[in-house]
């Protein structure tokens, strides 16, 4: 992605437009998504609107005492 002299391992993105842009360019290899057990009715979208067909492979999942679940996915390219 950036030529900075060493491989970038982790980039943390938030914001639907930023995530969608990286995804559209094929620059995302993995997702770690945390599911928080609360219905809020409305919220911020993970992805900006668009037509995407992205296949994910579950790498791992973890359950925490407070009910939060962490899902770790690889993007199949």
PDB file of C-alpha atoms in Angstrom:
ATOM      1  CA  UNK A   1       0.000   0.000   0.000  1.00  0.00           C
ATOM      2  CA  UNK A   2       2.603   2.547   1.046  1.00  0.00           C
ATOM      3  CA  UNK A   3       6.271   2.287   0.116  1.00  0.00           C
ATOM      4  CA  UNK A   4       7.717   3.000   3.560  1.00  0.00           C
ATOM      5  CA  UNK A   5      10.568   0.520   3.520  1.00  0.00           C
ATOM      6  CA  UNK A   6       8.957  -2.188   5.630  1.00  0.00           C
ATOM      7  CA  UNK A   7       5.768  -4.246   5.350  1.00  0.00           C
ATOM      8  CA  UNK A   8       2.675  -2.801   6.969  1.00  0.00           C
ATOM      9  CA  UNK A   9       1.032  -5.432   9.178  1.00  0.00           C
ATOM     10  CA  UNK A  10      -1.837  -3.565  10.792  1.00  0.00           C
ATOM     11  CA  UNK A  11      -3.846  -0.585   9.708  1.00  0.00           C
ATOM     12  CA  UNK A  12      -6.815   0.304  11.854  1.00  0.00           C
ATOM     13  CA  UNK A  13      -9.636   1.913   9.909  1.00  0.00           C
ATOM     14  CA  UNK A  14     -12.907   3.231  11.046  1.00  0.00           C
ATOM     15  CA  UNK A  15     -15.448   4.952   8.933  1.00  0.00           C
ATOM     16  CA  UNK A  16     -17.571   3.308   6.288  1.00  0.00           C
ATOM     17  CA  UNK A  17     -16.096   5.258   3.361  1.00  0.00           C
ATOM     18  CA  UNK A  18     -12.479   4.503   4.280  1.00  0.00           C
ATOM     19  CA  UNK A  19     -13.130   0.795   4.803  1.00  0.00           C
ATOM     20  CA  UNK A  20     -15.110   0.581   1.542  1.00  0.00           C
ATOM     21  CA  UNK A  21     -12.324   2.322  -0.396  1.00  0.00           C
ATOM     22  CA  UNK A  22      -9.659  -0.076   0.884  1.00  0.00           C
ATOM     23  CA  UNK A  23     -11.944  -3.056   0.248  1.00  0.00           C
ATOM     24  CA  UNK A  24     -12.745  -1.913  -3.307  1.00  0.00           C
ATOM     25  CA  UNK A  25      -9.006  -1.662  -4.055  1.00  0.00           C
ATOM     26  CA  UNK A  26      -8.295  -5.146  -2.667  1.00  0.00           C
ATOM     27  CA  UNK A  27      -6.113  -3.744   0.109  1.00  0.00           C
ATOM     28  CA  UNK A  28      -7.795  -5.509   3.039  1.00  0.00           C
ATOM     29  CA  UNK A  29      -6.552  -8.989   3.931  1.00  0.00           C
ATOM     30  CA  UNK A  30      -8.294  -9.535   7.254  1.00  0.00           C
ATOM     31  CA  UNK A  31     -11.126  -8.204   9.383  1.00  0.00           C
ATOM     32  CA  UNK A  32     -11.467  -8.344  13.151  1.00  0.00           C
ATOM     33  CA  UNK A  33     -15.040  -7.491  14.008  1.00  0.00           C
ATOM     34  CA  UNK A  34     -16.302  -7.138  17.568  1.00  0.00           C
ATOM     35  CA  UNK A  35     -20.008  -7.796  18.106  1.00  0.00           C
ATOM     36  CA  UNK A  36     -21.399  -6.000  21.143  1.00  0.00           C
ATOM     37  CA  UNK A  37     -24.670  -7.459  22.451  1.00  0.00           C
ATOM     38  CA  UNK A  38     -26.842  -4.358  22.330  1.00  0.00           C
ATOM     39  CA  UNK A  39     -29.560  -3.301  19.890  1.00  0.00           C
ATOM     40  CA  UNK A  40     -29.392   0.403  19.214  1.00  0.00           C
ATOM     41  CA  UNK A  41     -31.825   0.651  16.302  1.00  0.00           C
ATOM     42  CA  UNK A  42     -29.570   2.949  14.338  1.00  0.00           C
ATOM     43  CA  UNK A  43     -25.866   3.252  14.030  1.00  0.00           C
ATOM     44  CA  UNK A  44     -22.851   3.822  11.857  1.00  0.00           C
ATOM     45  CA  UNK A  45     -22.524   1.434   8.921  1.00  0.00           C
ATOM     46  CA  UNK A  46     -19.406  -0.687   8.673  1.00  0.00           C
ATOM     47  CA  UNK A  47     -19.285  -0.169   4.886  1.00  0.00           C
ATOM     48  CA  UNK A  48     -20.373   2.662   2.618  1.00  0.00           C
ATOM     49  CA  UNK A  49     -23.165   1.798   0.180  1.00  0.00           C
ATOM     50  CA  UNK A  50     -22.060  -0.059  -2.923  1.00  0.00           C
ATOM     51  CA  UNK A  51     -22.243  -3.385  -4.678  1.00  0.00           C
ATOM     52  CA  UNK A  52     -19.659  -5.664  -3.118  1.00  0.00           C
ATOM     53  CA  UNK A  53     -19.390  -9.414  -3.149  1.00  0.00           C
ATOM     54  CA  UNK A  54     -16.608 -10.273  -0.708  1.00  0.00           C
ATOM     55  CA  UNK A  55     -16.135 -13.825   0.528  1.00  0.00           C
ATOM     56  CA  UNK A  56     -14.689 -14.208   4.007  1.00  0.00           C
ATOM     57  CA  UNK A  57     -13.121 -17.215   5.726  1.00  0.00           C
ATOM     58  CA  UNK A  58     -13.472 -17.445   9.501  1.00  0.00           C
ATOM     59  CA  UNK A  59     -10.039 -17.701  11.130  1.00  0.00           C
ATOM     60  CA  UNK A  60     -11.102 -17.583  14.758  1.00  0.00           C
ATOM     61  CA  UNK A  61     -13.724 -16.379  17.164  1.00  0.00           C
ATOM     62  CA  UNK A  62     -13.528 -15.523  20.841  1.00  0.00           C
ATOM     63  CA  UNK A  63     -16.237 -14.953  23.432  1.00  0.00           C
ATOM     64  CA  UNK A  64     -15.637 -12.576  26.320  1.00  0.00           C
ATOM     65  CA  UNK A  65     -17.307 -12.587  29.770  1.00  0.00           C
ATOM     66  CA  UNK A  66     -19.302  -9.430  28.995  1.00  0.00           C
ATOM     67  CA  UNK A  67     -20.902 -11.103  25.961  1.00  0.00           C
ATOM     68  CA  UNK A  68     -18.731  -9.422  23.331  1.00  0.00           C
ATOM     69  CA  UNK A  69     -17.706 -11.742  20.500  1.00  0.00           C
ATOM     70  CA  UNK A  70     -14.576 -11.139  18.388  1.00  0.00           C
ATOM     71  CA  UNK A  71     -14.711 -12.545  14.864  1.00  0.00           C
ATOM     72  CA  UNK A  72     -11.469 -12.774  12.881  1.00  0.00           C
ATOM     73  CA  UNK A  73     -11.921 -13.248   9.132  1.00  0.00           C
ATOM     74  CA  UNK A  74      -9.577 -13.509   6.146  1.00  0.00           C
ATOM     75  CA  UNK A  75     -10.685 -11.969   2.853  1.00  0.00           C
ATOM     76  CA  UNK A  76     -10.652 -14.586   0.113  1.00  0.00           C
ATOM     77  CA  UNK A  77      -9.154 -13.094  -3.030  1.00  0.00           C
TER      78      UNK A  77
END
